[in-house]
Each structure stands twice: as C-alpha cells, then as structure tokens.
C-alpha cells in the first residue's frame, strides 16, 4: 500500500547503482517498482531488487536506455504512474519529459520548460545573467559564428570551449593561448556532435584553481523553494568528479549563505520544481560565478542526505505527486560531515585505463556511518558496455577529520577481487596532507600527481604476497607435492 | 622446479623447499588456511599471522591484504612459450616447452576463442596441463592430434590474435 497517493507504481528509466538506490525508497514507501533493462543488465542487482523487470533493446546497451519511446511504451503497458529517470541517460532530455507527460505519466523531475531554460548551457547563462547573478565572461558561437573565434579570444585566457548541450564535463577543451584556439574549437565542436548530437559550442573564461561548489535545491508545485546546503565537488579527474563532500571545507558562513541564496533565487525565478542542483565556480578570492544547473538528481546526492537526514528521492516523489513539502528552511540543518568516493573500474596505476573482469569476491565495507550505494554483485562481470563507476562509498561523521579517517578505513575494508578499481587511489587522495587541510580545487589531482603515486612494496611485503599466490596456485601445489621423497613434505600445504 | 610469478611488473621465482618456500633465493616458512567467509584466508609467514582475501581466475591471483588489492600472475614454462610466440607478431605459434603427448584437442582450424578458452590438453612429466588462449584469437592450424608425441619446441597450435575492433565487428 503506497504511502504517496497517486503513486502506486513507478518505472525506473535507468540502471546500476541509482536504480538500486531509487528502489530502496520506493520499497520503503510501499510503492511498486518496475525497471527497464537491457539484456546485459538482466541479472543485475537492480533487476533483482525491483518488483518487475521489462526488457528493452538497442544497437548498443547504452542506446537501449536512450530509447525514450520504448521506455514509455513499457510504462503504459504496465500501468506505471510515474517514471524516475535517475541521472544521465534521458534525465535532462526535455523532449522525453514532454513525451512522458503527454502519455499521461508523471515525470519525476522539473517541467520540460524549466529543463530547456536551465539545462541548456547557453540559455541558462542568458537567463541567469538577467537576474544579476555573476557569470564568468563568455562568448557563444551561435550569436555570430563568423566572429566567434575573435570574441572567444576577448573572453581572456585561459578559457574553456564547451558544448552548449553538454554536461558531465565531456568534450571540453582548455585553451591557454590564442594560437591553440582554432584547433580547440574544432575538437570541441566534433565532441559536441559525438556526445550530444548538437554542434553548438561556447567559450568561457577558465578560473584557475577554482573550487566547484554546488547547491541542492528542492522545490514543490506550491511555490516553496528550499536549499539543502552546498557540496564541494572539486576533486575531479578530467572533469569527472571523484570525491564530493558537504559542507564545503573552510567556506565562510556568509559566503555559504550568499551562494545558497543565489541558488534559491535562480530556482524561484525559473519556476523550478522537484530536485535540482545549481553549480558554481568559487574563485580563490571568494568570488563565485554561476556554472550551470542540473535539472535532475545528482550522483553525489547521498552526502546531502546523510547530513540533513532527508531522503531526496522521497521528496522527489512527493513533489511529482503534487504534495506540498512538509519542510521548513529554518529547520533544515546540516549535521556533521559527509564524504563520498566514487569507486570506478579503472586502473589508476596504469593511466586510469578501463578495467574489466568478473567480480570473484565482493564485500563492501559496512558499519556505523558507512553507506555503500552500489549496483554490483559478486559473480557479475564488469565490461566496458557502461560507465566505469561501480559504486559510491559514502561516510558520515562528526567532523571532517573523522569522516576522512572513516572513508579511508571503509575503502581499505571494501574487498573487490577480479576487476581492478581506483580504491587505493581514492585512499591516497584522502591521505594527502593538502586534502586533509581542506585545500581542494579542481586542479588537485594533476597538481599533486607525483605525491599521489602508489608506494612500491617492501621486500617482505612482496614475499608475503608471492607466498599467498603460490600457495593458492593449483599447478604449483601439484608440482610441489610431486617432488619425490625424501625432499617432499606435506606439512606446509594445507589448503 | 621453480615457478615464476609476476607482481607489480616484476617476476619472482618461487620454489618449494621442503615444507617451506624459497622466494627469489630467500627461504620462508609459509602456510595458508581458509577463513570463515568466501575468499577469506589466513597466511602464516615466518610465524606472523595475517588475514587476506584471495580469488583466482586464469592463473591470476587477486589478493586483498592490508587494505590494498593487488594481483599476482602465475607464469610457467608454457606461458613463456606462449608469450614469446605472441611477441613475434600477429600470427602466433604455440610450441611445446618440453616433450610430451597430446591427450585431447578442444578446437579445430577456424575456431574463434576468448581469453581463457581451452585449446588442448597435454601430458608432460607425469602432469596433465591445459593449454588455454591468453587473449582472443582465431585458430589457424592445429598441428597435432590426440595420441601424438611431440618434442620440445614442436608447434602445437597456430593462432591469429584478434584485436578488440575485429572482435566487435564479429559480434555485431
């Protein structure tokens, strides 16, 4: 029996860890859960977690999840009241949202209009500039393609060339001097077409050593707009977030208030509802500039949930059902510190190349203050069909140093055998004195690349590992036992 | 009688030495016992007991110890012969590392195999050994039949390595 009138069954148009996470809340609220799944995901943890699974097909596994028509057809056939798009895939596709609504199904997200206004990089900057919100200097190509290169140069170096329809940092080019500009423009344009099927690009000043600070917004259809505090997502690699935390370390209260209030101002002016995140660039001198707005649930939302005690997916469902949220800005409090680490199937010791393999052993860390949001199960084979992120390891503690210690311990206690992960790399970042001092910025990883290298094994450590391998190796043990008397002894070969 | 293992890009030789092991010439007492959970083990090395997790697939031992995961790849003379063949170029030849006899053949000319697939089983020095593919490949020639005796260095199977791109086009 559903605790939210109007939502008896929700179809999740996503996969992996977010599908599992959404299901957890649906289950708690007595709402039936349905999932669309490509054959590659047929036996996945998410498929096993939901009440019903429905196959979808596509030329590639990813394309199946991008086929909105198929998903809507499933939703109609099974009588789903609503579709939750998760993050990525079609979650920020306004056309898809419109089709869902036109099919008489609730869309768990903002209105298609606000998705278009705020989800498009160029449109959102124009909108936000009109509100007096500070922006980094920029130039868009579509305003006047012939003068774009010249206007881009006037933005000032260093600058970024980005896709207008883009997100997630894909295809961006950093340009440090005028001579590199023409090639960067071409590279950015072809990347925009490849990733987003939209060739529009723009140039934006690149603030050196910036911090990435974002604000969680929650708004209902009754005019209420709340912020649930900020998150610092500065630790990134090639524009992909790796570690996120809340509160943003060392952020002065007056600056925190200003950033959060700007985010609320933007959401209110855009008539936004449901969950969303406003992203800002924070310059070393304390200036902050609007970057973009993500009109969906964010990957790193768990850190906000842990410090506020608020289930964001539940609130999303309530907003979609037309409820007036029972929250008050004054009583939304942030307690302690939460840190999230993104566990990825990548070999950090070999240029972060994607890793594959069967998960022979999988034991996530657990205990007080540890939350493991994963979409993987022991026995599953990791391939390159999807994004390399396997799970989010999130911790919550009284203060930042306790949270860091807990995160390191949780990374060390998580056992994943059979597919290489970046767990040790994440632990090295957390152990780094600069991270511990809160001196994070988006250039953290390249800046400290040398001191983030793994330590080599001491000889005694090496011998222990080799002994363990030899004593686990059937061939070795057989040959050892085949050694004729008087040299053989069964003593050491217990198995 | 030694066995080579590769750890962090470096090979080490491990040899049984009575009830102990000799690793890169250094003797140590070591024994392994299973723990309670799947994959959990306790190793006792020179009197010190440590917990670790071990899982093995295709001669790669994945080991989680003291908070870090590493992998150790087992080499034997057969693997060396294979790797030497692979380094010679796209067309490879697996040659017998020692004299023996063919027990069974699992493939035929034209068969496409994935990493780890069984090619043939041979017997050498009273031990049966499975010869498996170390990477995706297509069998171009099977040089022996069950019951054949072979000398050290005799060709057993000829293969052509398949790279990721051609494997993709094969799948679609």
XYZ file of C-alpha atoms in Angstrom:
667
model
C 0.000 0.000 0.000
C 1.696 3.191 -1.188
C 2.323 5.981 1.288
C 2.051 8.547 -1.503
C -1.445 8.799 -3.008
C -1.273 8.804 -6.784
C 1.952 6.829 -6.951
C 1.264 3.104 -6.806
C 3.865 2.042 -9.349
C 6.990 3.842 -10.564
C 9.086 2.822 -13.563
C 12.817 3.499 -13.235
C 14.330 4.500 -16.583
C 17.905 3.811 -15.542
C 20.271 1.103 -14.315
C 23.089 0.267 -11.948
C 23.511 1.866 -8.554
C 20.958 4.647 -8.978
C 18.263 2.150 -9.941
C 19.034 0.190 -6.780
C 19.034 3.361 -4.691
C 15.695 4.600 -6.054
C 14.184 1.159 -5.453
C 15.201 1.322 -1.807
C 12.980 4.373 -1.255
C 10.115 3.031 -3.367
C 10.173 -0.142 -1.335
C 10.186 1.743 1.954
C 7.180 3.790 0.863
C 5.193 0.774 -0.303
C 5.392 1.798 -3.974
C 5.734 -0.943 -6.599
C 8.981 -0.695 -8.559
C 9.452 -1.508 -12.251
C 12.645 -1.397 -14.286
C 13.553 -1.393 -17.959
C 16.677 -3.434 -18.557
C 18.907 -4.304 -21.480
C 19.952 -7.949 -21.749
C 23.389 -7.021 -20.348
C 21.622 -5.956 -17.138
C 19.152 -8.828 -16.997
C 20.833 -10.457 -13.994
C 21.969 -7.235 -12.348
C 21.480 -6.234 -8.739
C 18.905 -3.631 -9.830
C 16.948 -6.215 -11.817
C 16.799 -8.406 -8.749
C 15.847 -5.535 -6.450
C 12.728 -4.347 -8.286
C 9.258 -5.909 -8.380
C 9.192 -6.228 -12.165
C 11.768 -6.074 -14.963
C 10.982 -5.376 -18.610
C 13.436 -5.938 -21.452
C 14.487 -3.126 -23.761
C 16.728 -3.441 -26.784
C 19.097 -1.270 -28.732
C 22.060 -1.338 -31.107
C 24.245 -0.927 -28.070
C 23.321 -1.371 -24.403
C 23.550 2.401 -23.822
C 21.284 3.165 -26.784
C 18.549 0.997 -25.262
C 18.421 3.310 -22.246
C 18.331 6.311 -24.561
C 15.288 4.986 -26.424
C 12.543 7.035 -24.799
C 9.740 5.625 -26.947
C 10.469 2.084 -25.814
C 10.502 3.089 -22.171
C 7.232 4.998 -22.446
C 5.622 2.040 -24.206
C 6.641 -0.179 -21.300
C 5.342 2.345 -18.757
C 1.951 2.492 -20.470
C 1.694 -1.269 -20.818
C 2.408 -1.937 -17.152
C 0.299 0.930 -15.813
C 3.149 2.893 -14.235
C 2.011 6.116 -12.574
C 5.375 7.800 -12.929
C 8.831 7.487 -14.451
C 12.001 8.254 -12.489
C 14.846 8.974 -14.927
C 17.722 8.811 -12.416
C 20.799 10.717 -13.645
C 22.459 10.638 -17.069
C 20.645 8.951 -19.977
C 17.320 10.792 -20.539
C 17.140 12.573 -17.193
C 17.825 16.001 -18.696
C 16.063 15.428 -22.002
C 13.147 17.871 -22.106
C 11.621 16.194 -25.171
C 11.493 12.899 -23.330
C 9.931 14.550 -20.263
C 7.320 16.100 -22.521
C 6.505 12.739 -24.141
C 6.170 11.115 -20.732
C 3.740 13.777 -19.577
C 1.828 13.641 -22.859
C 1.396 9.901 -22.317
C -0.401 10.645 -19.063
C 2.502 9.525 -16.891
C 4.009 11.668 -14.113
C 7.560 12.861 -14.720
C 9.710 12.757 -11.583
C 11.607 15.927 -12.315
C 11.018 19.570 -13.241
C 8.794 20.815 -16.047
C 10.110 20.417 -19.617
C 10.114 24.226 -19.907
C 12.444 24.718 -16.964
C 14.579 21.847 -18.217
C 15.023 23.703 -21.507
C 15.575 27.063 -19.862
C 18.096 25.838 -17.307
C 19.517 22.656 -18.809
C 20.967 24.305 -21.893
C 24.299 25.924 -21.043
C 23.880 28.961 -23.266
C 20.215 29.531 -22.455
C 20.769 29.170 -18.727
C 23.624 31.687 -18.712
C 21.455 34.178 -20.557
C 18.591 33.615 -18.107
C 20.767 33.857 -15.026
C 22.624 36.945 -16.275
C 19.229 38.653 -16.498
C 18.829 38.056 -12.763
C 22.060 39.806 -11.943
C 23.786 36.571 -10.946
C 27.541 36.744 -11.584
C 28.863 34.719 -14.533
C 32.310 34.065 -15.883
C 32.993 36.022 -19.064
C 31.886 34.018 -22.090
C 31.047 34.064 -25.760
C 28.649 31.810 -27.629
C 29.244 30.790 -31.220
C 25.621 30.856 -32.328
C 25.352 34.587 -31.617
C 27.614 35.236 -34.611
C 29.649 32.269 -35.894
C 31.930 34.452 -38.026
C 33.212 36.455 -35.073
C 33.256 33.582 -32.547
C 37.000 32.997 -32.531
C 37.693 36.699 -32.034
C 35.061 37.066 -29.285
C 36.347 33.896 -27.624
C 39.834 35.383 -27.529
C 38.401 38.508 -25.871
C 36.936 36.329 -23.083
C 40.514 36.137 -21.901
C 42.904 33.240 -21.425
C 42.907 30.643 -20.095
C 39.483 29.706 -21.385
C 37.320 26.611 -21.935
C 35.456 25.674 -25.121
C 32.392 23.645 -24.149
C 29.357 22.025 -25.749
C 26.188 24.010 -25.170
C 24.011 20.905 -24.875
C 26.649 19.194 -22.829
C 27.045 18.062 -19.298
C 29.285 15.945 -17.173
C 32.416 17.641 -18.474
C 32.523 15.687 -21.720
C 34.467 17.046 -24.675
C 35.670 20.268 -23.031
C 38.893 21.876 -24.260
C 41.158 24.115 -22.171
C 42.910 26.783 -24.214
C 45.811 28.695 -22.683
C 46.886 30.820 -25.635
C 45.469 32.265 -28.843
C 47.472 30.006 -31.160
C 45.734 26.908 -29.759
C 42.245 28.350 -30.178
C 41.306 27.285 -33.748
C 42.127 23.621 -33.174
C 40.393 23.569 -29.787
C 37.253 24.980 -31.388
C 37.212 22.191 -33.967
C 37.858 19.492 -31.361
C 35.118 20.828 -29.097
C 32.670 21.012 -31.964
C 33.210 17.421 -33.078
C 32.974 16.233 -29.477
C 29.691 18.133 -29.083
C 28.264 16.351 -32.088
C 29.559 12.985 -30.953
C 28.338 13.119 -27.356
C 25.246 15.298 -27.543
C 24.214 15.346 -31.221
C 24.330 19.153 -31.009
C 27.216 21.130 -32.502
C 26.642 24.373 -30.559
C 29.662 25.460 -28.543
C 30.693 28.402 -26.410
C 33.804 29.807 -24.794
C 34.073 30.611 -21.112
C 36.867 32.066 -19.008
C 38.627 29.389 -17.006
C 39.196 30.399 -13.420
C 42.490 28.912 -12.218
C 42.419 26.684 -9.138
C 38.686 27.069 -8.756
C 36.542 25.177 -6.358
C 33.409 23.531 -7.604
C 30.637 24.293 -5.128
C 27.058 23.309 -5.839
C 23.761 23.785 -4.022
C 20.996 21.183 -3.644
C 17.602 22.662 -4.467
C 14.217 21.151 -3.685
C 11.043 22.895 -4.814
C 7.414 21.833 -4.911
C 4.484 22.889 -7.062
C 3.086 25.047 -4.258
C 5.677 27.819 -4.574
C 8.066 26.533 -1.919
C 11.767 26.532 -2.794
C 14.318 25.149 -0.344
C 18.056 24.687 -0.403
C 19.623 21.744 1.404
C 23.089 23.197 1.667
C 26.108 23.018 -0.556
C 28.528 20.313 -1.694
C 32.163 20.717 -2.681
C 32.997 18.560 -5.700
C 36.411 19.979 -6.510
C 38.390 16.742 -6.565
C 37.999 15.731 -10.197
C 39.940 13.966 -12.864
C 39.465 15.104 -16.455
C 36.321 16.944 -15.369
C 34.829 13.791 -13.821
C 34.068 14.129 -10.105
C 35.791 11.614 -7.854
C 35.278 12.856 -4.303
C 32.463 15.063 -3.018
C 31.790 16.391 0.465
C 29.485 18.527 2.495
C 29.875 21.057 3.980
C 32.423 22.680 1.644
C 35.603 22.785 3.749
C 36.647 26.180 5.046
C 33.734 28.026 3.436
C 32.909 31.177 5.405
C 29.297 31.168 6.672
C 28.477 34.465 4.958
C 29.750 33.109 1.626
C 27.839 29.861 2.116
C 24.648 31.820 2.740
C 25.230 34.000 -0.330
C 25.809 31.020 -2.628
C 22.793 29.097 -1.319
C 20.548 32.131 -1.585
C 21.649 32.753 -5.184
C 20.712 29.152 -5.992
C 17.258 29.611 -4.478
C 16.855 32.881 -6.361
C 17.617 31.148 -9.654
C 15.275 28.225 -8.990
C 12.474 30.527 -7.945
C 12.856 32.802 -10.961
C 12.829 29.783 -13.272
C 9.641 28.457 -11.658
C 11.582 25.297 -10.951
C 10.134 22.340 -9.139
C 11.445 18.997 -7.909
C 15.123 18.345 -7.143
C 17.934 20.150 -8.907
C 21.469 21.348 -8.338
C 22.922 24.759 -9.089
C 26.669 24.600 -9.746
C 29.062 27.473 -9.099
C 32.756 28.128 -9.584
C 34.358 29.579 -6.465
C 37.490 31.602 -7.165
C 40.363 31.747 -4.644
C 39.493 35.356 -3.868
C 35.963 34.420 -2.764
C 34.150 35.489 -5.921
C 31.694 32.946 -7.223
C 30.193 32.519 -10.672
C 27.221 30.530 -11.934
C 28.375 27.496 -13.896
C 25.266 25.515 -14.775
C 22.159 23.896 -13.334
C 21.492 20.178 -13.378
C 17.752 19.636 -13.638
C 17.799 16.208 -12.050
C 19.026 14.218 -9.062
C 22.811 14.360 -8.801
C 25.171 11.382 -8.431
C 26.548 12.796 -5.169
C 23.178 13.448 -3.533
C 23.864 10.927 -0.704
C 26.210 13.286 1.133
C 23.370 15.794 1.458
C 21.001 13.058 2.594
C 23.383 11.936 5.322
C 23.945 15.370 6.854
C 20.328 16.565 6.608
C 18.536 13.290 7.289
C 16.260 13.988 4.296
C 15.549 11.328 1.661
C 15.803 13.266 -1.600
C 14.175 10.567 -3.734
C 11.198 10.521 -1.365
C 10.884 14.290 -1.664
C 11.100 13.987 -5.461
C 8.229 11.500 -5.440
C 6.128 13.748 -3.205
C 6.680 16.764 -5.438
C 5.748 14.711 -8.500
C 2.564 13.590 -6.735
C 1.630 17.239 -6.211
C 2.208 17.335 -2.473
C 3.167 20.416 -0.524
C 6.545 19.538 1.022
C 6.466 19.389 4.809
C 9.818 21.160 5.157
C 10.872 24.487 6.582
C 14.081 26.222 5.521
C 14.845 27.206 9.141
C 14.685 23.608 10.353
C 16.777 22.086 7.548
C 20.039 21.564 9.384
C 23.315 20.050 8.348
C 24.921 17.827 10.992
C 28.488 16.611 10.789
C 30.474 15.975 7.617
C 29.775 13.532 4.794
C 32.237 12.445 2.121
C 31.554 10.380 -0.981
C 34.117 8.451 -3.018
C 33.297 7.182 -6.486
C 34.581 3.624 -6.892
C 35.353 3.039 -10.568
C 36.559 0.101 -12.653
C 39.781 1.846 -13.605
C 43.452 1.023 -13.210
C 44.794 4.140 -11.532
C 48.345 2.775 -11.661
C 48.199 2.448 -15.450
C 46.856 5.714 -16.744
C 43.325 5.039 -15.444
C 42.581 2.672 -18.290
C 39.173 0.990 -18.006
C 39.259 -2.312 -16.148
C 37.131 -5.369 -16.811
C 36.712 -8.734 -15.164
C 34.459 -10.985 -13.145
C 33.796 -9.879 -9.563
C 35.111 -13.026 -7.900
C 34.777 -11.612 -4.404
C 32.779 -8.534 -3.460
C 32.442 -7.458 0.152
C 31.526 -3.805 0.675
C 32.571 -2.086 3.888
C 29.803 -1.651 6.408
C 29.170 -0.261 9.879
C 28.030 2.933 11.588
C 28.441 5.970 9.390
C 29.099 3.939 6.232
C 26.691 3.910 3.300
C 27.533 1.859 0.217
C 25.441 2.641 -2.870
C 26.414 0.061 -5.452
C 24.856 -1.631 -8.437
C 27.204 -4.585 -8.440
C 27.032 -8.099 -7.090
C 29.522 -10.898 -6.632
C 29.703 -13.042 -9.764
C 28.859 -10.164 -12.091
C 31.248 -9.474 -14.971
C 32.310 -5.859 -15.412
C 32.602 -4.888 -19.070
C 33.137 -1.620 -20.916
C 29.480 -1.528 -22.020
C 28.633 1.149 -19.469
C 30.145 3.917 -17.355
C 33.053 2.645 -15.209
C 31.536 3.819 -11.907
C 30.734 0.736 -9.838
C 29.566 2.210 -6.570
C 29.597 5.191 -4.243
C 31.171 4.786 -0.852
C 29.705 7.467 1.396
C 30.616 8.146 5.029
C 29.185 10.411 7.696
C 30.993 11.510 10.855
C 31.048 14.271 13.443
C 33.800 16.305 11.833
C 35.922 16.336 8.715
C 38.988 14.547 10.041
C 36.809 11.763 11.455
C 34.986 11.496 8.144
C 38.276 11.266 6.259
C 39.557 8.548 8.607
C 36.311 6.633 8.243
C 36.384 6.933 4.447
C 39.949 5.612 4.296
C 39.072 2.700 6.549
C 35.952 1.924 4.504
C 37.967 1.937 1.270
C 40.513 -0.402 2.838
C 37.869 -2.750 4.152
C 35.978 -2.979 0.867
C 37.113 -6.104 -0.932
C 36.700 -6.269 -4.696
C 38.629 -9.062 -6.389
C 38.632 -9.823 -10.085
C 38.373 -6.319 -11.515
C 40.819 -3.536 -10.774
C 39.338 -0.453 -9.101
C 40.560 3.002 -8.107
C 40.011 2.323 -4.382
C 43.657 2.784 -3.412
C 43.938 5.945 -5.483
C 40.940 7.400 -3.665
C 42.543 6.489 -0.327
C 45.792 8.221 -1.345
C 43.841 11.402 -2.132
C 42.156 11.271 1.273
C 45.507 10.685 2.977
C 47.140 13.610 1.188
C 48.026 16.442 3.598
C 46.592 19.056 1.227
C 43.249 17.265 1.094
C 43.285 16.852 4.855
C 43.902 20.591 5.195
C 40.837 21.251 3.048
C 42.870 22.814 0.261
C 40.820 21.331 -2.540
C 40.416 22.756 -6.024
C 39.591 21.304 -9.420
C 43.273 21.017 -10.322
C 44.054 18.973 -7.200
C 44.809 15.675 -8.907
C 47.140 16.918 -11.663
C 48.793 19.344 -9.214
C 49.684 16.551 -6.814
C 50.161 13.786 -9.374
C 53.663 12.946 -8.148
C 52.723 12.595 -4.495
C 49.641 10.551 -5.429
C 51.745 7.801 -6.973
C 51.470 4.468 -5.156
C 54.289 3.389 -2.867
C 56.138 0.264 -4.041
C 56.045 -2.862 -1.964
C 58.729 -3.500 0.603
C 60.583 -6.792 0.041
C 58.952 -8.567 2.972
C 55.509 -7.456 1.811
C 56.280 -8.691 -1.670
C 57.345 -12.092 -0.382
C 54.123 -12.475 1.595
C 52.011 -11.773 -1.473
C 54.060 -14.154 -3.596
C 53.739 -16.852 -0.941
C 49.975 -16.331 -0.875
C 49.824 -16.639 -4.649
C 51.993 -19.743 -4.778
C 50.004 -21.464 -2.046
C 46.818 -20.687 -3.987
C 48.153 -21.964 -7.266
C 46.995 -25.477 -8.086
C 49.790 -26.174 -10.562
C 52.410 -25.027 -8.088
C 50.949 -27.138 -5.310
C 50.669 -30.204 -7.543
C 54.267 -29.941 -8.617
C 55.360 -29.282 -5.063
C 53.566 -32.381 -3.894
C 55.021 -34.355 -6.802
C 58.570 -33.817 -5.511
C 59.863 -37.283 -4.603
C 60.913 -38.324 -1.082
C 62.994 -37.584 0.894
C 62.540 -33.958 -0.176
C 58.759 -33.856 -0.026
C 56.732 -32.903 2.975
C 53.018 -32.398 3.229
C 53.411 -30.161 6.260
C 53.064 -26.753 4.683
C 50.430 -27.410 2.067
C 47.155 -27.156 3.939
C 44.505 -25.784 1.675
C 61.120 -26.811 -10.365
C 60.617 -23.135 -9.823
C 57.504 -21.238 -10.721
C 57.563 -17.604 -11.779
C 55.066 -15.077 -10.511
C 54.720 -11.530 -11.755
C 53.864 -8.845 -9.203
C 53.914 -5.104 -9.935
C 55.640 -5.711 -13.232
C 58.470 -7.750 -11.780
C 58.976 -11.520 -11.939
C 59.937 -13.551 -8.900
C 60.751 -17.222 -8.673
C 59.051 -19.338 -6.042
C 60.318 -22.822 -5.336
C 59.097 -25.394 -2.808
C 61.794 -26.007 -0.200
C 60.750 -28.891 1.984
C 57.807 -27.647 3.971
C 58.763 -24.059 3.250
C 59.155 -21.826 0.214
C 62.125 -20.228 -1.404
C 61.288 -16.851 -2.914
C 63.963 -15.157 -5.011
C 66.512 -17.269 -3.214
C 65.256 -16.467 0.257
C 63.649 -19.158 2.398
C 60.499 -18.529 4.372
C 58.010 -20.644 6.215
C 54.514 -20.111 4.904
C 51.172 -21.810 5.189
C 47.681 -20.860 4.114
C 44.378 -21.731 5.738
C 40.810 -20.857 4.810
C 38.890 -18.300 6.822
C 35.194 -18.211 7.587
C 33.961 -16.190 4.603
C 34.240 -16.999 0.919
C 37.613 -15.843 -0.307
C 38.942 -15.188 3.178
C 42.246 -16.767 4.165
C 44.877 -16.560 6.866
C 48.511 -16.778 5.906
C 51.228 -17.522 8.419
C 54.599 -16.247 7.233
C 57.647 -16.732 9.468
C 55.355 -17.016 12.481
C 53.230 -13.935 11.671
C 49.524 -14.494 11.001
C 47.745 -12.155 8.619
C 44.256 -12.062 7.159
C 43.761 -11.658 3.458
C 41.252 -12.291 0.676
C 42.281 -14.311 -2.362
C 40.455 -15.167 -5.564
C 41.967 -16.833 -8.605
C 40.971 -16.791 -12.247
C 43.019 -17.936 -15.222
C 46.299 -18.024 -13.333
C 45.801 -14.509 -11.953
C 45.631 -14.380 -8.173
C 43.773 -11.333 -6.871
C 44.820 -10.594 -3.316
C 43.425 -8.055 -0.870
C 45.783 -7.515 2.028
C 46.206 -4.678 4.492
C 43.645 -2.565 2.720
C 45.043 -2.829 -0.772
C 44.269 -5.063 -3.715
C 46.990 -6.400 -5.965
C 47.221 -9.163 -8.476
C 49.904 -11.761 -8.989
C 50.130 -13.537 -12.316
C 51.430 -17.061 -12.406
C 53.847 -17.953 -15.135
C 55.102 -21.350 -16.107
C 57.252 -22.591 -18.940
C 54.174 -22.972 -21.129
C 53.151 -19.361 -20.634
C 56.658 -18.249 -21.504
C 56.480 -20.141 -24.765
C 53.120 -18.565 -25.499
C 54.240 -15.050 -24.664
C 57.344 -15.470 -26.779
C 55.104 -16.525 -29.640
C 52.804 -13.570 -29.148
C 55.617 -11.068 -29.120
C 56.645 -12.421 -32.520
C 53.683 -10.775 -34.166
C 50.059 -11.213 -35.130
C 50.385 -14.815 -36.283
C 51.365 -16.932 -33.305
C 52.570 -20.394 -32.775
C 52.306 -22.221 -29.501
C 55.283 -24.531 -29.212
C 55.772 -27.325 -26.714
C 58.077 -26.225 -23.884
C 59.080 -29.825 -23.179
C 58.492 -33.268 -24.669
C 55.122 -34.913 -24.071
C 51.972 -36.389 -25.544
C 48.655 -34.890 -26.652
C 45.714 -36.047 -24.515
C 42.884 -34.160 -26.205
C 42.199 -31.298 -28.607
C 39.326 -28.907 -27.910
C 39.405 -26.800 -31.043
C 39.791 -27.026 -34.811
C 41.025 -24.773 -37.549
C 38.730 -21.744 -37.806
C 37.525 -21.817 -34.205
C 37.439 -18.418 -32.520
C 38.423 -18.408 -28.869
C 38.253 -15.964 -25.984
C 40.854 -15.441 -23.322
C 40.994 -18.496 -21.084
C 39.410 -20.884 -23.605
C 40.783 -24.419 -23.590
C 42.833 -25.279 -26.699
C 44.364 -28.666 -25.916
C 45.404 -30.849 -23.033
C 48.872 -32.334 -22.972
C 50.811 -34.528 -20.593
C 54.392 -33.688 -19.748
C 56.468 -35.036 -16.872
C 53.555 -37.035 -15.486
C 51.400 -33.910 -15.248
C 48.449 -33.021 -17.405
C 48.372 -29.423 -18.445
C 45.604 -27.447 -20.097
C 46.825 -25.092 -22.786
C 44.494 -22.106 -22.892
C 44.247 -18.979 -25.005
C 45.789 -15.904 -23.363
C 43.776 -13.480 -25.461
C 41.022 -13.542 -28.115
C 42.250 -15.336 -31.205
C 41.267 -17.450 -34.193
C 42.807 -20.893 -34.598
C 44.517 -21.120 -37.972
C 46.049 -24.574 -37.649
C 46.017 -27.459 -35.196
C 49.359 -29.204 -35.652
C 48.777 -32.288 -33.532
C 46.140 -34.924 -32.820
C 45.296 -36.877 -29.674
C 47.914 -39.507 -29.001
C 50.714 -37.678 -30.842
C 54.076 -37.470 -29.098
C 55.975 -34.221 -29.519
C 59.449 -32.874 -28.809
C 60.390 -29.719 -27.042
C 59.846 -26.840 -29.453
C 57.325 -28.646 -31.680
C 54.469 -26.469 -32.863
C 51.123 -27.427 -31.256
C 48.651 -24.777 -32.378
C 48.842 -21.760 -34.670
C 46.659 -18.753 -33.917
C 45.927 -15.283 -35.129
C 45.322 -12.706 -32.400
C 42.020 -10.885 -32.622
C 42.110 -7.262 -31.535
C 39.162 -5.542 -29.863
C 37.949 -3.899 -33.075
C 37.716 -7.046 -35.127
C 36.101 -8.795 -32.180
C 33.453 -6.073 -32.049
C 32.621 -6.457 -35.723
C 32.460 -10.187 -35.289
C 29.869 -9.799 -32.505
C 27.540 -7.427 -34.373
